[in-house]
Structure formats: C-alpha cells, structure tokens
XYZ file of C-alpha atoms in Angstrom:
175
model
C 227.424 22.517 -123.606
C 229.917 23.328 -120.731
C 227.129 25.429 -118.878
C 225.324 22.451 -118.865
C 227.613 20.115 -116.908
C 227.970 22.728 -114.027
C 224.379 22.633 -113.245
C 223.147 21.007 -110.338
C 221.140 17.543 -110.923
C 217.967 18.963 -110.168
C 218.145 21.634 -112.887
C 219.199 19.053 -115.502
C 216.511 16.592 -114.491
C 214.037 19.379 -114.168
C 215.058 20.363 -118.220
C 214.329 16.843 -118.980
C 211.157 16.237 -117.423
C 209.644 19.610 -118.675
C 210.816 18.918 -122.269
C 209.188 15.352 -121.764
C 205.827 16.899 -120.641
C 205.982 19.811 -123.363
C 206.436 17.487 -126.298
C 203.861 14.932 -125.123
C 201.017 17.437 -124.706
C 201.833 18.754 -128.186
C 202.284 15.395 -130.090
C 198.960 14.386 -128.117
C 196.932 17.611 -129.244
C 198.099 17.254 -132.869
C 197.774 13.643 -133.228
C 195.388 12.729 -135.745
C 194.194 9.590 -133.957
C 192.591 6.676 -135.887
C 193.189 3.202 -134.559
C 191.130 3.933 -131.333
C 188.325 2.601 -132.529
C 189.810 -0.687 -133.619
C 191.215 -1.051 -130.056
C 187.974 -0.186 -128.836
C 186.197 -2.670 -130.764
C 188.263 -5.589 -129.817
C 188.485 -4.697 -126.091
C 184.665 -4.168 -125.522
C 184.183 -7.417 -127.280
C 187.105 -9.139 -124.785
C 185.102 -7.470 -122.049
C 181.942 -9.274 -122.782
C 183.099 -12.474 -123.738
C 186.469 -13.989 -123.717
C 189.528 -13.644 -125.334
C 189.411 -17.545 -126.591
C 185.736 -17.066 -127.935
C 186.720 -13.402 -129.258
C 189.343 -15.125 -131.444
C 187.267 -18.031 -132.612
C 184.464 -15.463 -133.494
C 186.529 -12.701 -135.302
C 189.295 -12.098 -137.423
C 191.513 -10.224 -134.946
C 194.839 -9.097 -136.282
C 196.422 -8.030 -133.290
C 197.796 -10.437 -130.445
C 196.110 -11.426 -127.269
C 198.376 -8.712 -125.397
C 196.955 -6.200 -127.627
C 193.293 -7.170 -127.403
C 193.842 -7.473 -123.411
C 195.422 -3.695 -123.485
C 192.339 -2.500 -125.450
C 190.293 -4.027 -122.798
C 192.241 -2.229 -119.855
C 191.778 0.845 -121.567
C 188.003 0.523 -121.760
C 188.028 -0.260 -117.979
C 189.979 3.165 -117.450
C 187.666 4.705 -119.774
C 184.603 3.419 -117.925
C 186.467 4.649 -114.638
C 187.589 8.330 -115.650
C 185.914 11.639 -115.319
C 183.346 12.841 -117.857
C 185.521 15.452 -118.896
C 188.315 13.474 -119.956
C 186.716 13.295 -123.558
C 187.081 17.327 -124.080
C 191.109 16.691 -124.265
C 190.573 15.210 -127.831
C 188.080 17.485 -129.237
C 190.781 20.082 -130.531
C 192.903 16.955 -132.528
C 192.793 17.627 -136.273
C 190.350 14.646 -137.224
C 187.646 15.483 -134.842
C 186.745 18.624 -137.542
C 186.195 16.036 -140.295
C 182.554 15.518 -141.566
C 182.505 11.859 -140.790
C 182.943 12.505 -137.157
C 180.558 15.518 -137.270
C 177.765 13.372 -138.412
C 177.902 10.667 -135.962
C 175.504 10.669 -132.928
C 176.373 12.790 -130.078
C 176.231 9.926 -127.645
C 178.630 8.003 -129.774
C 181.164 10.591 -130.298
C 181.079 10.896 -126.198
C 181.644 7.187 -125.455
C 184.377 7.281 -128.744
C 186.070 10.467 -127.061
C 186.345 9.266 -123.717
C 188.100 5.588 -125.095
C 190.364 7.959 -127.198
C 191.180 10.000 -124.041
C 191.705 7.194 -121.900
C 194.032 5.280 -124.561
C 196.094 8.935 -124.547
C 196.469 8.669 -120.382
C 197.269 4.838 -120.514
C 200.184 5.495 -123.485
C 201.176 8.789 -121.500
C 201.528 6.549 -118.134
C 203.587 3.691 -120.350
C 205.806 6.773 -121.953
C 206.527 7.913 -118.617
C 207.240 4.678 -117.297
C 209.980 3.861 -120.124
C 211.293 7.290 -119.325
C 212.067 5.971 -115.616
C 213.238 2.710 -116.780
C 215.895 4.169 -119.112
C 216.772 6.351 -116.021
C 216.926 2.967 -113.835
C 218.724 0.798 -116.477
C 221.380 3.541 -117.235
C 222.053 4.091 -113.270
C 222.770 0.061 -113.137
C 224.480 -0.158 -116.488
C 226.850 2.880 -116.058
C 227.413 3.618 -112.178
C 230.417 5.940 -112.683
C 228.439 8.297 -115.004
C 227.614 11.515 -113.210
C 224.127 13.661 -113.383
C 224.870 15.228 -116.721
C 225.477 12.143 -118.684
C 222.158 10.313 -116.766
C 220.220 13.456 -118.108
C 221.794 13.661 -121.260
C 220.495 9.591 -121.649
C 217.065 10.773 -120.799
C 216.787 13.647 -122.895
C 217.973 11.252 -125.769
C 215.297 9.422 -125.066
C 212.669 11.907 -125.243
C 214.210 13.124 -128.828
C 214.262 9.313 -130.394
C 210.868 8.699 -128.793
C 209.538 12.519 -129.888
C 210.861 11.687 -133.354
C 207.881 9.302 -133.705
C 205.666 11.533 -131.606
C 202.733 11.712 -134.211
C 202.037 8.276 -134.006
C 203.144 7.734 -130.317
C 199.669 8.265 -129.192
C 197.764 6.678 -131.771
C 199.170 3.131 -131.782
C 200.304 0.290 -129.441
C 203.830 0.652 -130.186
C 204.777 1.509 -126.754
C 202.970 -1.634 -125.488
C 204.936 -3.678 -127.526
C 208.099 -2.246 -126.915
C-alpha cells in the first residue's frame, strides 16, 4: 500500500481508469442481456406517439423517465454506425435457439439497439465515476491523490460487484 501512496497522481488515476475500462468491457461481453427488448418496445412506441397516449393505451411497468430513456437509446441506435451491432453478438444469449430462429433483419435491429443501450449505459457509468471524483474533491478538499484514487477505485469495485446486470438494466439511470 505504501508503494501506491508514493506514486504520481497520473499513475494512480491511470490505474483506476484502466481497471474501470477493463472491467466494463468484460462485463459488457459476458452479460446476458434480456430487458433491452422491453426498453426498445416502450421507446419505439413513445417515439411514434406521446408518453401520455402510450400510458393510456398500454400497461407500462416503468416510470416515464425509463420510457423516455428507452426512446433516447432508440435515437442513439438509429444514428450509430451499423457495425455497432456486432459488439453484442458474442454475448452468451446470442447462442440460444430462440435468437437464432428470428429473421436476420429483426436480429440486426435488436442487436443495434442492445449495443446502443450498452454505449449509453457506459457513458452514464463513466459520468458516475467522474461525479464521485467531483463530489469527493469538494467534500474532502484536504485529501491527497491517493485518497481520491482510492474513492474512485471503491466506486469501480462496488459497481463492478453488480457488473453482470449493470449493462442490462436501468439501474444506472435510476440512480
């Protein structure tokens, strides 16, 4: 531990960021996504009508913010490069029979949305890491680089503890 205390701040923060990135890539690849179709369905309906009309015509189990988030992810999916869908095709649920029996066009659209959901959730997760840094800097102005890096590393560990669902649910959005 003393060896880390004597490191330059750039080294400490670099280790935190490297751990963050590697853990998030790993979680993204091994996550079995399932809820994205529900978010896509709500989001597509919200984009084609209004939220008020959607809630009056359909039994929605998520609050308005969650449905609006699904619509925003749909917008990101529509404007993302086509190769983005390839990033989710190595996930465990992509080898199951029901997925392989769907028409290719539907798989492409769903995979593009699922990948866009991962990108948006990663951006929110990275923003959360920055937010921990910014709040801790103001709340603990006397802390040195080691203490700040330790707080960031704890964020990475604690959110990593739920990493297998982190990029499949709206937990980051709600939090």
